[in-house]
PDB file of C-alpha atoms in Angstrom:
ATOM      1  CA  MET D   1      83.526  99.736 228.110  1.00 55.00           C
ATOM      2  CA  ASP D   2      86.451 102.059 227.518  1.00 82.00           C
ATOM      3  CA  GLU D   3      87.469 104.278 230.405  1.00 89.00           C
ATOM      4  CA  ASN D   4      87.786 108.015 229.851  1.00 92.00           C
ATOM      5  CA  ILE D   5      90.308 109.786 232.079  1.00 95.00           C
ATOM      6  CA  TYR D   6      90.560 113.567 232.398  1.00 97.00           C
ATOM      7  CA  SER D   7      92.781 115.829 234.468  1.00 97.00           C
ATOM      8  CA  LEU D   8      90.674 118.681 235.857  1.00 97.00           C
ATOM      9  CA  LEU D   9      91.267 122.318 236.747  1.00 98.00           C
ATOM     10  CA  LEU D  10      88.457 123.511 239.043  1.00 97.00           C
ATOM     11  CA  LYS D  11      87.757 127.085 240.125  1.00 97.00           C
ATOM     12  CA  SER D  12      85.186 128.417 242.612  1.00 95.00           C
ATOM     13  CA  ALA D  13      83.464 131.795 242.488  1.00 92.00           C
ATOM     14  CA  THR D  14      85.750 132.986 245.302  1.00 93.00           C
ATOM     15  CA  GLY D  15      88.843 132.149 243.242  1.00 94.00           C
ATOM     16  CA  LEU D  16      89.833 128.879 244.945  1.00 94.00           C
ATOM     17  CA  THR D  17      91.603 126.719 242.344  1.00 97.00           C
ATOM     18  CA  LEU D  18      91.857 122.934 242.723  1.00 97.00           C
ATOM     19  CA  LEU D  19      93.215 120.049 240.665  1.00 97.00           C
ATOM     20  CA  GLY D  20      91.513 116.705 240.210  1.00 97.00           C
ATOM     21  CA  THR D  21      91.062 113.592 238.100  1.00 97.00           C
ATOM     22  CA  LEU D  22      87.829 112.277 236.603  1.00 97.00           C
ATOM     23  CA  ARG D  23      87.513 108.673 235.404  1.00 96.00           C
ATOM     24  CA  TYR D  24      84.350 107.269 233.876  1.00 95.00           C
ATOM     25  CA  SER D  25      82.968 104.752 231.435  1.00 94.00           C
ATOM     26  CA  ILE D  26      79.645 104.510 229.641  1.00 91.00           C
ATOM     27  CA  ASP D  27      77.695 101.257 229.249  1.00 90.00           C
ATOM     28  CA  PHE D  28      76.552 101.276 225.620  1.00 87.00           C
ATOM     29  CA  THR D  29      74.995  97.816 225.885  1.00 87.00           C
ATOM     30  CA  THR D  30      71.839  99.024 227.655  1.00 83.00           C
ATOM     31  CA  ALA D  31      69.903 102.250 227.203  1.00 82.00           C
ATOM     32  CA  LEU D  32      68.170 103.535 230.339  1.00 76.00           C
ATOM     33  CA  ASP D  33      64.406 103.277 230.597  1.00 64.00           C
ATOM     34  CA  ALA D  34      62.474 106.515 230.329  1.00 53.00           C
ATOM     35  CA  SER D  35      58.875 107.532 230.848  1.00 51.00           C
ATOM     36  CA  ALA D  36      56.562 107.475 227.820  1.00 46.00           C
ATOM     37  CA  ASP D  37      56.872 111.254 227.376  1.00 49.00           C
ATOM     38  CA  ARG D  38      60.669 111.101 227.470  1.00 50.00           C
ATOM     39  CA  GLN D  39      60.697 108.121 225.100  1.00 49.00           C
ATOM     40  CA  GLN D  40      58.598 110.072 222.608  1.00 50.00           C
ATOM     41  CA  GLN D  41      60.875 113.102 222.939  1.00 50.00           C
ATOM     42  CA  ALA D  42      64.009 110.949 222.571  1.00 47.00           C
ATOM     43  CA  ALA D  43      62.566 109.320 219.450  1.00 50.00           C
ATOM     44  CA  THR D  44      61.788 112.758 218.011  1.00 54.00           C
ATOM     45  CA  ILE D  45      65.303 114.113 218.478  1.00 56.00           C
ATOM     46  CA  GLY D  46      67.115 110.795 218.066  1.00 63.00           C
ATOM     47  CA  GLY D  47      68.525 110.775 221.591  1.00 74.00           C
ATOM     48  CA  VAL D  48      69.531 107.849 223.769  1.00 85.00           C
ATOM     49  CA  VAL D  49      70.416 107.798 227.479  1.00 88.00           C
ATOM     50  CA  TYR D  50      73.124 105.357 228.617  1.00 90.00           C
ATOM     51  CA  PRO D  51      74.167 104.525 232.190  1.00 94.00           C
ATOM     52  CA  ALA D  52      77.639 105.588 233.285  1.00 94.00           C
ATOM     53  CA  ARG D  53      79.892 104.951 236.283  1.00 96.00           C
ATOM     54  CA  GLY D  54      83.144 106.465 237.395  1.00 96.00           C
ATOM     55  CA  SER D  55      85.100 108.214 240.110  1.00 97.00           C
ATOM     56  CA  ILE D  56      86.518 111.627 240.840  1.00 97.00           C
ATOM     57  CA  THR D  57      89.517 112.530 242.967  1.00 96.00           C
ATOM     58  CA  ILE D  58      90.071 116.090 244.185  1.00 96.00           C
ATOM     59  CA  PRO D  59      92.588 115.730 247.032  1.00 95.00           C
ATOM     60  CA  PHE D  60      92.066 119.118 248.712  1.00 92.00           C
ATOM     61  CA  LEU D  61      88.259 118.823 248.516  1.00 91.00           C
ATOM     62  CA  THR D  62      87.335 115.167 248.975  1.00 88.00           C
ATOM     63  CA  GLY D  63      90.509 113.547 250.299  1.00 89.00           C
ATOM     64  CA  LEU D  64      92.882 111.124 248.626  1.00 92.00           C
ATOM     65  CA  GLN D  65      90.362 108.322 248.080  1.00 93.00           C
ATOM     66  CA  PRO D  66      88.320 108.486 244.851  1.00 96.00           C
ATOM     67  CA  VAL D  67      84.634 109.357 245.217  1.00 96.00           C
ATOM     68  CA  PRO D  68      82.515 106.745 243.375  1.00 97.00           C
ATOM     69  CA  LEU D  69      80.071 108.245 240.855  1.00 97.00           C
ATOM     70  CA  SER D  70      76.929 107.007 239.098  1.00 96.00           C
ATOM     71  CA  GLY D  71      75.047 108.759 236.361  1.00 95.00           C
ATOM     72  CA  PHE D  72      74.190 108.857 232.696  1.00 92.00           C
ATOM     73  CA  ALA D  73      75.241 110.197 229.308  1.00 91.00           C
ATOM     74  CA  ILE D  74      72.787 111.576 226.775  1.00 88.00           C
ATOM     75  CA  TYR D  75      73.692 111.013 223.136  1.00 85.00           C
ATOM     76  CA  VAL D  76      71.905 112.711 220.256  1.00 79.00           C
ATOM     77  CA  GLN D  77      72.212 110.912 216.914  1.00 69.00           C
ATOM     78  CA  MET D  78      75.877 110.228 216.150  1.00 67.00           C
ATOM     79  CA  GLY D  79      78.967 111.693 217.723  1.00 69.00           C
ATOM     80  CA  GLN D  80      79.859 112.891 221.189  1.00 71.00           C
ATOM     81  CA  PRO D  81      77.502 112.932 224.169  1.00 76.00           C
ATOM     82  CA  LEU D  82      75.311 115.976 224.539  1.00 82.00           C
ATOM     83  CA  LEU D  83      75.488 115.819 228.341  1.00 88.00           C
ATOM     84  CA  ASN D  84      77.141 113.753 231.077  1.00 93.00           C
ATOM     85  CA  TRP D  85      75.643 113.860 234.576  1.00 94.00           C
ATOM     86  CA  PHE D  86      77.070 112.132 237.671  1.00 97.00           C
ATOM     87  CA  TYR D  87      76.278 112.103 241.379  1.00 96.00           C
ATOM     88  CA  SER D  88      78.258 110.765 244.323  1.00 95.00           C
ATOM     89  CA  GLU D  89      77.540 107.314 245.724  1.00 94.00           C
ATOM     90  CA  ASP D  90      79.244 108.366 248.992  1.00 91.00           C
ATOM     91  CA  ALA D  91      76.829 110.238 251.284  1.00 85.00           C
ATOM     92  CA  ALA D  92      79.726 111.693 253.296  1.00 87.00           C
ATOM     93  CA  ARG D  93      81.203 113.314 250.176  1.00 88.00           C
ATOM     94  CA  GLY D  94      78.205 114.668 248.304  1.00 91.00           C
ATOM     95  CA  LEU D  95      79.076 115.739 244.767  1.00 94.00           C
ATOM     96  CA  THR D  96      77.130 116.412 241.599  1.00 96.00           C
ATOM     97  CA  VAL D  97      79.113 116.660 238.361  1.00 97.00           C
ATOM     98  CA  GLN D  98      77.804 117.802 234.965  1.00 96.00           C
ATOM     99  CA  PHE D  99      79.922 118.321 231.865  1.00 96.00           C
ATOM    100  CA  ASN D 100      79.890 118.531 228.100  1.00 93.00           C
ATOM    101  CA  PRO D 101      82.610 117.725 225.567  1.00 91.00           C
ATOM    102  CA  ILE D 102      84.564 120.444 223.785  1.00 90.00           C
ATOM    103  CA  GLY D 103      86.030 118.568 220.855  1.00 83.00           C
ATOM    104  CA  PHE D 104      87.413 115.085 221.454  1.00 82.00           C
ATOM    105  CA  GLU D 105      90.128 115.914 223.980  1.00 92.00           C
ATOM    106  CA  ARG D 106      88.530 118.455 226.346  1.00 96.00           C
ATOM    107  CA  ILE D 107      85.484 118.803 228.593  1.00 96.00           C
ATOM    108  CA  ALA D 108      83.921 121.723 230.451  1.00 97.00           C
ATOM    109  CA  GLY D 109      81.367 121.651 233.214  1.00 97.00           C
ATOM    110  CA  GLY D 110      80.452 122.281 236.791  1.00 97.00           C
ATOM    111  CA  LEU D 111      80.625 120.547 240.146  1.00 97.00           C
ATOM    112  CA  LEU D 112      78.506 121.082 243.258  1.00 95.00           C
ATOM    113  CA  SER D 113      80.124 120.026 246.519  1.00 93.00           C
ATOM    114  CA  GLN D 114      78.080 119.417 249.695  1.00 87.00           C
ATOM    115  CA  LEU D 115      80.485 118.185 252.336  1.00 77.00           C
ATOM    116  CA  PRO D 116      79.283 117.485 255.900  1.00 76.00           C
ATOM    117  CA  ASN D 117      78.808 120.630 258.026  1.00 76.00           C
ATOM    118  CA  SER D 118      79.395 122.995 255.101  1.00 79.00           C
ATOM    119  CA  ASN D 119      77.463 124.951 252.523  1.00 86.00           C
ATOM    120  CA  VAL D 120      77.115 123.969 248.888  1.00 90.00           C
ATOM    121  CA  VAL D 121      80.150 125.187 246.948  1.00 92.00           C
ATOM    122  CA  GLU D 122      80.040 125.559 243.163  1.00 95.00           C
ATOM    123  CA  TYR D 123      83.038 124.969 240.920  1.00 97.00           C
ATOM    124  CA  ALA D 124      83.484 125.402 237.188  1.00 97.00           C
ATOM    125  CA  PHE D 125      86.044 123.152 235.562  1.00 98.00           C
ATOM    126  CA  LEU D 126      87.945 122.399 232.416  1.00 97.00           C
ATOM    127  CA  GLY D 127      89.318 118.942 231.713  1.00 97.00           C
ATOM    128  CA  ARG D 128      91.869 117.507 229.345  1.00 97.00           C
ATOM    129  CA  ARG D 129      91.987 113.848 228.346  1.00 95.00           C
ATOM    130  CA  ILE D 130      94.914 111.888 229.708  1.00 92.00           C
ATOM    131  CA  ALA D 131      96.315 109.515 227.121  1.00 81.00           C
ATOM    132  CA  LEU D 132      97.495 106.242 228.599  1.00 74.00           C
ATOM    133  CA  PRO D 133     100.404 104.395 226.975  1.00 70.00           C
ATOM    134  CA  ALA D 134      99.323 101.601 224.626  1.00 61.00           C
TER     135      ALA D 134
END
């Protein structure tokens, strides 16, 4: 499983701008089970759902420690994923992250943050792949 790493620029509706890092990998060895209806629909459109794991770090929102994420990626036929969806494994730092690729180097999506004793805050974000030295 190759790890994808993106630097993120997040912005809330009130104009708050934050920086972060998203790391994730997709397990292509096992497709997720789906109900019979979803299996039929996936077969019709040629889609497959794969499990994914990762972490996100947004220092001014979640602290310095990465928030562990679990989720899935939906692929349709060949090419890039149609959708990536992650949720936090840490109950104290509740996050939901959804994004789509824009080309091979960029992503765009949204993040919902539900921290203890606070309201849900929505962020839109853009991400750019970080290339690691070979």
